Amino acid sequence: MAYCTKCGSQLPPAAKFCPVCGSQIASVATKGTEGYKQAMYKKAVQKLQSQGEQLVKEKLTETVKKSISQNLKKEVSFNKNEIENFEKSTINKSKPESTKPVSKGLSFWTWIYLTVNILMVVKYNRSDELMGIAFFSVILLIVVFIRKSKQKPYNWLVKIILGIQLIFLAALIFERSAYPDLSLLFLIALLLIDLRLLFKGNKK
């Protein structure tokens, strides 16, 4: 048997309000309060979770920026120290012994190489195979002319190009040897010049 908590009157079964004083029965009010509390709890948890994720993102971004900034400062400082040490060592370095000067510029064989390629292009400009050989020659000559003021214009890159061209030249010579013509002479001449430039392309 249930009684009203306000006026003490007896309550009918499954009643939501007191028939005497009209007060809401405590069990119903409790259920409503519990539902409200659960909703508020969920909102609070979601809010805390959102704030936590935002805080983690901000901290992570701040840490990454700080790390990048510190690394850049270290790199600049390291490079600056390297430059200063190099300048000091250059200034304090004693005068080297006089050595035989190394010639700069392009060797005679470079001009022969250029001439043979020009003649081959003029004579056989419709041959895809010979134009492929000339393509490597153009790349090689561009690099060599850019480096002509260096002591060794024929560096490792130029020698790699020469090596590739030598392989193609050898294959073409072998293929055309069955039906020899003037183009075969150009290919053999280029092969010999390539070998000369590969081993003795730089001036001494």
Coordinates of N, CA and C in Angstrom, one line a residue:
M1 N 0.9 -1.2 0.0 CA 0.0 0.0 0.0 C 0.9 1.2 0.0
A2 N 0.6 2.2 -0.9 CA 1.4 3.4 -1.1 C 0.7 4.6 -0.5
Y3 N 1.5 5.6 0.1 CA 0.9 6.8 0.7 C 1.6 8.0 0.2
C4 N 0.9 9.1 0.1 CA 1.5 10.4 -0.4 C 2.5 10.9 0.6
T5 N 3.6 11.3 0.1 CA 4.7 11.8 1.0 C 4.4 13.2 1.5
K6 N 3.4 13.9 0.9 CA 3.1 15.3 1.3 C 2.0 15.3 2.4
C7 N 0.8 14.6 2.0 CA -0.3 14.7 3.0 C -0.6 13.4 3.7
G8 N 0.1 12.3 3.3 CA -0.1 11.0 4.0 C -1.3 10.3 3.5
S9 N -2.0 10.7 2.5 CA -3.2 10.0 2.0 C -2.8 8.8 1.3
Q10 N -3.8 7.8 1.3 CA -3.5 6.5 0.6 C -3.6 6.8 -0.9
L11 N -2.7 6.1 -1.6 CA -2.7 6.3 -3.0 C -3.2 5.1 -3.8
P12 N -4.0 5.3 -4.8 CA -4.4 4.2 -5.6 C -3.3 3.6 -6.4
P13 N -3.4 2.3 -6.8 CA -2.3 1.7 -7.6 C -2.0 2.4 -8.9
A14 N -0.8 2.5 -9.2 CA -0.3 3.1 -10.5 C -0.6 4.6 -10.6
A15 N -0.9 5.3 -9.5 CA -1.2 6.7 -9.6 C 0.0 7.5 -9.7
K16 N -0.1 8.6 -10.5 CA 1.0 9.5 -10.7 C 0.9 10.7 -9.9
F17 N -0.3 11.1 -9.5 CA -0.5 12.3 -8.6 C -1.4 11.9 -7.4
C18 N -1.2 12.6 -6.3 CA -2.1 12.3 -5.1 C -3.5 12.9 -5.4
P19 N -4.5 12.0 -5.2 CA -5.9 12.5 -5.4 C -6.4 13.5 -4.4
V20 N -5.6 13.7 -3.3 CA -6.0 14.6 -2.2 C -5.4 16.0 -2.4
C21 N -4.0 16.0 -2.4 CA -3.2 17.2 -2.5 C -2.7 17.6 -3.9
G22 N -2.8 16.6 -4.8 CA -2.3 16.8 -6.2 C -0.8 16.8 -6.4
S23 N -0.1 16.4 -5.4 CA 1.4 16.3 -5.5 C 1.8 15.1 -6.4
Q24 N 2.9 15.3 -7.1 CA 3.4 14.3 -8.0 C 4.1 13.2 -7.1
I25 N 3.8 12.0 -7.5 CA 4.3 10.9 -6.7 C 5.8 10.8 -6.9
A26 N 6.5 10.5 -5.8 CA 8.0 10.6 -5.7 C 8.6 9.7 -6.8
S27 N 8.1 8.5 -7.0 CA 8.7 7.5 -8.0 C 8.7 8.1 -9.4
V28 N 7.6 8.8 -9.8 CA 7.6 9.4 -11.1 C 8.6 10.5 -11.2
A29 N 8.6 11.3 -10.2 CA 9.5 12.5 -10.2 C 11.0 12.0 -10.2
T30 N 11.2 10.9 -9.5 CA 12.5 10.3 -9.5 C 13.0 9.8 -10.8
K31 N 12.0 9.2 -11.6 CA 12.3 8.7 -12.9 C 12.7 9.9 -13.8
G32 N 11.9 11.0 -13.8 CA 12.2 12.1 -14.6 C 13.5 12.7 -14.3
T33 N 13.8 12.8 -12.9 CA 15.1 13.4 -12.5 C 16.2 12.5 -13.0
E34 N 16.1 11.2 -12.9 CA 17.1 10.3 -13.3 C 17.4 10.5 -14.8
G35 N 16.3 10.6 -15.6 CA 16.5 10.8 -17.1 C 17.2 12.1 -17.4
Y36 N 16.8 13.1 -16.7 CA 17.5 14.4 -16.9 C 19.0 14.3 -16.5
K37 N 19.2 13.7 -15.4 CA 20.6 13.5 -14.9 C 21.4 12.7 -16.0
Q38 N 20.9 11.7 -16.5 CA 21.6 10.9 -17.5 C 21.9 11.7 -18.8
A39 N 20.9 12.5 -19.2 CA 21.1 13.4 -20.4 C 22.2 14.4 -20.1
M40 N 22.2 15.0 -18.9 CA 23.2 16.0 -18.6 C 24.6 15.3 -18.5
Y41 N 24.6 14.1 -18.0 CA 25.9 13.3 -17.9 C 26.5 13.1 -19.3
K42 N 25.6 12.6 -20.2 CA 26.1 12.3 -21.5 C 26.6 13.6 -22.2
K43 N 25.9 14.7 -22.0 CA 26.4 16.0 -22.6 C 27.7 16.4 -22.0
A44 N 27.8 16.2 -20.7 CA 29.1 16.6 -20.1 C 30.2 15.7 -20.6
V45 N 30.0 14.4 -20.7 CA 31.0 13.5 -21.2 C 31.4 13.9 -22.6
Q46 N 30.4 14.2 -23.5 CA 30.7 14.5 -24.9 C 31.5 15.8 -24.9
K47 N 31.1 16.8 -24.1 CA 31.8 18.1 -24.0 C 33.3 17.9 -23.6
L48 N 33.5 17.1 -22.5 CA 34.8 16.8 -22.1 C 35.7 16.1 -23.1
Q49 N 35.0 15.2 -23.8 CA 35.7 14.4 -24.8 C 36.2 15.4 -26.0
S50 N 35.2 16.3 -26.4 CA 35.5 17.2 -27.4 C 36.7 18.2 -27.0
Q51 N 36.6 18.6 -25.8 CA 37.6 19.5 -25.3 C 39.0 18.8 -25.2
G52 N 38.9 17.6 -24.8 CA 40.2 16.8 -24.7 C 40.8 16.6 -26.0
E53 N 40.0 16.2 -27.1 CA 40.5 16.1 -28.4 C 41.1 17.4 -28.9
Q54 N 40.4 18.5 -28.7 CA 40.9 19.8 -29.1 C 42.2 20.1 -28.5
L55 N 42.3 19.8 -27.2 CA 43.5 20.1 -26.4 C 44.7 19.3 -26.9
V56 N 44.4 18.0 -27.2 CA 45.5 17.1 -27.7 C 46.0 17.6 -29.1
K57 N 45.0 18.0 -30.0 CA 45.4 18.6 -31.3 C 46.3 19.8 -31.1
E58 N 45.9 20.7 -30.3 CA 46.6 22.0 -30.1 C 48.0 21.7 -29.5
K59 N 48.1 20.8 -28.6 CA 49.4 20.4 -28.0 C 50.3 19.7 -29.0
L60 N 49.7 18.9 -29.8 CA 50.5 18.2 -30.9 C 51.0 19.1 -31.9
T61 N 50.1 20.1 -32.4 CA 50.5 21.1 -33.3 C 51.6 22.0 -32.8
E62 N 51.5 22.4 -31.5 CA 52.5 23.2 -30.9 C 53.8 22.5 -30.8
T63 N 53.8 21.2 -30.4 CA 55.0 20.4 -30.3 C 55.7 20.2 -31.6
V64 N 54.9 20.0 -32.7 CA 55.5 19.8 -34.0 C 56.2 21.1 -34.5
K65 N 55.5 22.2 -34.3 CA 56.0 23.5 -34.7 C 57.3 23.8 -34.0
K66 N 57.3 23.6 -32.7 CA 58.4 23.8 -31.9 C 59.6 23.0 -32.3
S67 N 59.3 21.7 -32.6 CA 60.4 20.8 -33.0 C 61.0 21.2 -34.3
I68 N 60.1 21.6 -35.3 CA 60.6 22.1 -36.6 C 61.5 23.3 -36.4
S69 N 61.0 24.3 -35.6 CA 61.7 25.5 -35.4 C 63.1 25.3 -34.8
Q70 N 63.1 24.4 -33.8 CA 64.4 24.0 -33.2 C 65.4 23.4 -34.2
N71 N 64.9 22.5 -35.0 CA 65.7 21.8 -36.0 C 66.3 22.8 -37.0
L72 N 65.4 23.8 -37.4 CA 65.9 24.8 -38.4 C 67.0 25.6 -37.8
K73 N 66.8 26.0 -36.5 CA 67.8 26.8 -35.8 C 69.1 26.1 -35.7
K74 N 69.0 24.8 -35.4 CA 70.2 24.0 -35.3 C 70.9 23.9 -36.6
E75 N 70.1 23.7 -37.7 CA 70.7 23.5 -39.0 C 71.4 24.8 -39.4
V76 N 70.7 26.0 -39.2 CA 71.3 27.3 -39.6 C 72.6 27.5 -38.8
S77 N 72.5 27.2 -37.5 CA 73.7 27.4 -36.6 C 74.9 26.5 -37.1
F78 N 74.5 25.2 -37.4 CA 75.6 24.3 -37.9 C 76.2 24.7 -39.2
N79 N 75.4 25.2 -40.1 CA 75.9 25.7 -41.4 C 76.8 26.9 -41.2
K80 N 76.3 27.8 -40.3 CA 77.1 29.0 -40.0 C 78.5 28.6 -39.5
N81 N 78.5 27.7 -38.5 CA 79.8 27.3 -37.9 C 80.7 26.6 -39.0
E82 N 80.0 25.8 -39.9 CA 80.8 25.2 -40.9 C 81.5 26.2 -41.8
I83 N 80.7 27.2 -42.2 CA 81.2 28.3 -43.1 C 82.4 29.0 -42.4
E84 N 82.2 29.4 -41.1 CA 83.2 30.1 -40.3 C 84.5 29.2 -40.2
N85 N 84.3 28.0 -39.9 CA 85.5 27.1 -39.8 C 86.2 27.0 -41.1
F86 N 85.4 26.9 -42.2 CA 86.1 26.8 -43.5 C 86.8 28.0 -43.9
E87 N 86.2 29.2 -43.6 CA 86.9 30.5 -43.8 C 88.2 30.6 -43.0
K88 N 88.1 30.2 -41.7 CA 89.3 30.2 -40.9 C 90.4 29.3 -41.4
S89 N 90.0 28.1 -41.8 CA 91.0 27.2 -42.3 C 91.6 27.6 -43.6
T90 N 90.8 28.3 -44.4 CA 91.3 28.8 -45.7 C 92.3 30.0 -45.5
I91 N 91.9 30.8 -44.5 CA 92.8 32.0 -44.2 C 94.1 31.5 -43.6
N92 N 94.0 30.6 -42.6 CA 95.2 30.1 -41.9 C 96.0 29.1 -42.7
K93 N 95.5 28.6 -43.7 CA 96.2 27.6 -44.5 C 97.4 28.2 -45.1
S94 N 98.5 27.5 -45.0 CA 99.8 28.0 -45.6 C 99.7 27.9 -47.1
K95 N 100.5 28.7 -47.7 CA 100.5 28.8 -49.2 C 101.0 27.4 -49.8
P96 N 100.2 26.8 -50.6 CA 100.6 25.5 -51.2 C 101.8 25.6 -52.1
E97 N 102.5 24.5 -52.2 CA 103.7 24.5 -53.1 C 103.2 24.7 -54.5
S98 N 104.1 25.3 -55.3 CA 103.7 25.6 -56.7 C 103.7 24.2 -57.4
T99 N 102.6 24.0 -58.1 CA 102.4 22.8 -58.9 C 102.2 23.2 -60.3
K100 N 102.3 22.2 -61.1 CA 102.1 22.4 -62.5 C 100.6 22.8 -62.8
P101 N 100.4 23.9 -63.4 CA 99.0 24.3 -63.7 C 98.3 23.3 -64.6
V102 N 97.0 23.1 -64.2 CA 96.2 22.2 -65.0 C 95.4 23.0 -66.1
S103 N 95.5 22.6 -67.3 CA 94.8 23.3 -68.4 C 93.3 23.2 -68.3
K104 N 92.7 24.3 -68.6 CA 91.2 24.3 -68.6 C 90.8 24.4 -70.0
G105 N 89.5 24.3 -70.2 CA 88.9 24.4 -71.5 C 88.7 23.0 -72.2
L106 N 88.3 23.0 -73.5 CA 88.0 21.8 -74.2 C 89.2 21.3 -75.0
S107 N 89.3 20.0 -75.0 CA 90.4 19.4 -75.8 C 90.1 19.4 -77.3
F108 N 91.1 19.1 -78.0 CA 91.0 19.0 -79.5 C 90.0 17.9 -79.9
W109 N 89.9 16.8 -79.2 CA 89.0 15.7 -79.5 C 87.6 16.1 -79.3
T110 N 87.3 17.1 -78.5 CA 85.9 17.5 -78.3 C 85.4 18.2 -79.6
W111 N 86.2 19.0 -80.2 CA 85.8 19.6 -81.4 C 85.7 18.6 -82.6
I112 N 86.6 17.6 -82.6 CA 86.4 16.6 -83.6 C 85.1 15.8 -83.4
Y113 N 84.8 15.6 -82.1 CA 83.5 14.9 -81.8 C 82.3 15.7 -82.3
L114 N 82.4 17.0 -82.1 CA 81.3 17.9 -82.5 C 81.2 17.9 -84.0
T115 N 82.3 18.0 -84.7 CA 82.3 18.0 -86.2 C 81.7 16.7 -86.8
V116 N 82.1 15.6 -86.3 CA 81.6 14.3 -86.8 C 80.1 14.2 -86.6
N117 N 79.6 14.7 -85.4 CA 78.2 14.6 -85.1 C 77.4 15.5 -86.1
I118 N 77.9 16.7 -86.3 CA 77.3 17.7 -87.2 C 77.2 17.0 -88.6
L119 N 78.3 16.5 -89.1 CA 78.3 15.9 -90.5 C 77.3 14.7 -90.5
M120 N 77.2 13.9 -89.5 CA 76.3 12.8 -89.4 C 74.9 13.2 -89.4
V121 N 74.5 14.3 -88.7 CA 73.2 14.8 -88.7 C 72.8 15.3 -90.0
V122 N 73.7 16.1 -90.6 CA 73.4 16.7 -92.0 C 73.2 15.5 -93.0
K123 N 74.0 14.5 -92.9 CA 73.9 13.5 -94.0 C 72.8 12.5 -93.7
Y124 N 72.5 12.1 -92.4 CA 71.5 11.1 -92.1 C 70.5 11.6 -91.1
N125 N 69.9 12.7 -91.4 CA 68.9 13.3 -90.5 C 67.5 12.6 -90.6
R126 N 67.4 11.6 -91.5 CA 66.1 10.8 -91.5 C 66.3 9.5 -90.9
S127 N 67.4 9.2 -90.4 CA 67.6 7.9 -89.8 C 67.4 8.0 -88.3
D128 N 66.4 7.3 -87.8 CA 66.0 7.3 -86.4 C 67.2 6.8 -85.5
E129 N 67.9 5.8 -86.0 CA 68.9 5.2 -85.2 C 70.1 6.2 -85.0
L130 N 70.5 6.8 -86.1 CA 71.6 7.8 -86.0 C 71.2 9.1 -85.3
M131 N 69.9 9.4 -85.4 CA 69.4 10.6 -84.6 C 69.4 10.3 -83.1
G132 N 69.2 9.0 -82.8 CA 69.2 8.7 -81.4 C 70.6 8.8 -80.9
I133 N 71.6 8.4 -81.7 CA 73.0 8.6 -81.3 C 73.3 10.1 -81.1
A134 N 72.8 10.9 -82.1 CA 73.1 12.3 -82.0 C 72.4 13.0 -80.8
F135 N 71.3 12.4 -80.4 CA 70.6 12.9 -79.2 C 71.5 12.8 -78.0
F136 N 72.2 11.7 -77.8 CA 73.1 11.5 -76.7 C 74.3 12.5 -76.8
S137 N 74.7 12.7 -78.1 CA 75.8 13.7 -78.3 C 75.5 15.1 -77.9
V138 N 74.2 15.5 -78.2 CA 73.8 16.8 -77.9 C 73.8 17.0 -76.4
I139 N 73.2 16.0 -75.6 CA 73.2 16.1 -74.2 C 74.7 16.2 -73.6
L140 N 75.5 15.4 -74.2 CA 76.9 15.4 -73.7 C 77.6 16.7 -74.0
L141 N 77.4 17.2 -75.2 CA 78.1 18.5 -75.5 C 77.6 19.7 -74.7
I142 N 76.3 19.6 -74.4 CA 75.7 20.7 -73.5 C 76.4 20.7 -72.2
V143 N 76.5 19.5 -71.6 CA 77.1 19.4 -70.2 C 78.6 19.8 -70.3
V144 N 79.3 19.4 -71.3 CA 80.7 19.7 -71.5 C 80.9 21.2 -71.7
F145 N 80.1 21.8 -72.5 CA 80.3 23.3 -72.8 C 79.9 24.1 -71.5
I146 N 79.0 23.6 -70.7 CA 78.7 24.3 -69.5 C 79.9 24.2 -68.5
R147 N 80.6 23.1 -68.5 CA 81.7 22.9 -67.6 C 83.0 23.2 -68.3
K148 N 83.1 23.9 -69.4 CA 84.3 24.2 -70.1 C 85.3 25.0 -69.3
S149 N 84.9 25.8 -68.4 CA 85.8 26.6 -67.5 C 86.4 25.8 -66.4
K150 N 85.9 24.5 -66.2 CA 86.4 23.7 -65.1 C 87.7 23.0 -65.6
Q151 N 88.4 22.5 -64.6 CA 89.7 21.8 -64.9 C 89.4 20.5 -65.5
K152 N 88.2 19.9 -65.2 CA 87.8 18.6 -65.8 C 86.4 18.7 -66.3
P153 N 86.2 19.2 -67.5 CA 84.9 19.2 -68.1 C 84.2 17.9 -68.2
Y154 N 85.0 16.8 -68.4 CA 84.5 15.5 -68.5 C 84.4 14.8 -67.1
N155 N 83.3 15.1 -66.4 CA 83.1 14.5 -65.1 C 82.4 13.2 -65.2
W156 N 82.0 12.7 -64.0 CA 81.4 11.3 -64.0 C 80.1 11.3 -64.8
L157 N 79.3 12.4 -64.8 CA 78.0 12.4 -65.6 C 78.3 12.3 -67.1
V158 N 79.3 13.0 -67.5 CA 79.6 13.0 -69.0 C 80.1 11.6 -69.3
K159 N 80.9 11.0 -68.5 CA 81.4 9.7 -68.8 C 80.3 8.6 -68.8
I160 N 79.3 8.8 -68.0 CA 78.2 7.8 -68.0 C 77.5 7.9 -69.3
I161 N 77.2 9.2 -69.8 CA 76.6 9.4 -71.1 C 77.5 8.8 -72.2
L162 N 78.8 9.0 -72.1 CA 79.7 8.4 -73.1 C 79.6 6.9 -73.1
G163 N 79.5 6.3 -71.9 CA 79.4 4.8 -71.8 C 78.1 4.3 -72.4
I164 N 77.0 5.0 -72.2 CA 75.7 4.6 -72.8 C 75.8 4.7 -74.3
Q165 N 76.4 5.8 -74.8 CA 76.5 6.0 -76.3 C 77.4 4.9 -76.9
L166 N 78.4 4.6 -76.2 CA 79.3 3.5 -76.7 C 78.6 2.2 -76.9
I167 N 77.7 1.9 -75.9 CA 76.9 0.6 -76.0 C 76.0 0.6 -77.3
F168 N 75.3 1.8 -77.5 CA 74.5 1.9 -78.7 C 75.3 1.9 -80.0
L169 N 76.5 2.5 -80.0 CA 77.3 2.5 -81.1 C 77.8 1.1 -81.5
A170 N 78.2 0.4 -80.5 CA 78.7 -1.0 -80.7 C 77.6 -1.8 -81.3
A171 N 76.4 -1.7 -80.8 CA 75.2 -2.5 -81.3 C 74.9 -2.1 -82.8
L172 N 74.9 -0.8 -83.1 CA 74.6 -0.4 -84.4 C 75.7 -0.8 -85.4
I173 N 77.0 -0.7 -85.0 CA 78.1 -1.1 -85.9 C 77.9 -2.6 -86.2
F174 N 77.6 -3.4 -85.2 CA 77.4 -4.8 -85.4 C 76.3 -5.1 -86.3
E175 N 75.2 -4.3 -86.2 CA 74.0 -4.5 -87.1 C 74.3 -4.1 -88.5
R176 N 75.0 -3.0 -88.7 CA 75.2 -2.5 -90.0 C 76.4 -3.1 -90.7
S177 N 77.2 -3.9 -90.0 CA 78.4 -4.4 -90.6 C 78.1 -5.4 -91.7
A178 N 76.9 -6.0 -91.7 CA 76.5 -6.9 -92.7 C 76.2 -6.2 -94.1
Y179 N 75.8 -4.9 -94.0 CA 75.6 -4.1 -95.2 C 76.3 -2.7 -95.0
P180 N 77.7 -2.7 -95.1 CA 78.4 -1.5 -94.9 C 78.2 -0.4 -95.8
D181 N 78.1 0.8 -95.3 CA 78.0 2.0 -96.1 C 78.7 3.1 -95.4
L182 N 78.5 4.4 -95.9 CA 79.2 5.5 -95.3 C 78.8 5.8 -93.8
S183 N 77.5 5.4 -93.5 CA 77.1 5.6 -92.1 C 77.9 4.8 -91.1
L184 N 78.3 3.6 -91.6 CA 79.2 2.7 -90.8 C 80.5 3.4 -90.4
L185 N 81.0 4.2 -91.3 CA 82.3 4.9 -91.1 C 82.1 6.0 -90.0
F186 N 80.9 6.7 -90.1 CA 80.6 7.7 -89.0 C 80.5 7.0 -87.7
L187 N 79.8 5.9 -87.6 CA 79.7 5.2 -86.4 C 81.0 4.7 -85.8
I188 N 81.8 4.2 -86.6 CA 83.2 3.7 -86.1 C 84.0 4.9 -85.7
A189 N 83.9 6.0 -86.4 CA 84.7 7.2 -86.0 C 84.2 7.7 -84.7
L190 N 82.9 7.7 -84.5 CA 82.3 8.2 -83.2 C 82.7 7.2 -82.1
L191 N 82.7 5.9 -82.3 CA 83.1 5.0 -81.3 C 84.6 5.2 -80.9
L192 N 85.5 5.4 -81.8 CA 86.9 5.7 -81.5 C 87.0 7.0 -80.7
I193 N 86.3 8.0 -81.1 CA 86.4 9.3 -80.4 C 85.8 9.2 -79.0
D194 N 84.7 8.4 -78.9 CA 84.1 8.2 -77.5 C 85.1 7.6 -76.6
L195 N 85.8 6.6 -77.1 CA 86.8 5.9 -76.3 C 87.9 6.8 -75.8
R196 N 88.3 7.7 -76.8 CA 89.4 8.7 -76.5 C 88.9 9.7 -75.4
L197 N 87.7 10.2 -75.6 CA 87.1 11.1 -74.6 C 86.9 10.5 -73.3
L198 N 86.5 9.2 -73.3 CA 86.2 8.6 -72.0 C 87.4 8.5 -71.1
F199 N 88.5 8.2 -71.7 CA 89.8 8.0 -70.9 C 90.7 9.2 -70.9
K200 N 90.6 10.0 -72.0 CA 91.6 11.2 -72.0 C 90.8 12.4 -72.6
G201 N 89.6 12.7 -72.1 CA 88.9 13.8 -72.6 C 89.3 15.1 -72.0
N202 N 89.8 15.1 -70.8 CA 90.2 16.4 -70.1 C 91.6 16.7 -70.5
K203 N 91.9 18.0 -70.6 CA 93.2 18.5 -70.9 C 94.2 18.2 -69.8
K204 N 95.4 18.1 -70.1 CA 96.5 17.9 -69.1 C 97.4 19.1 -69.0

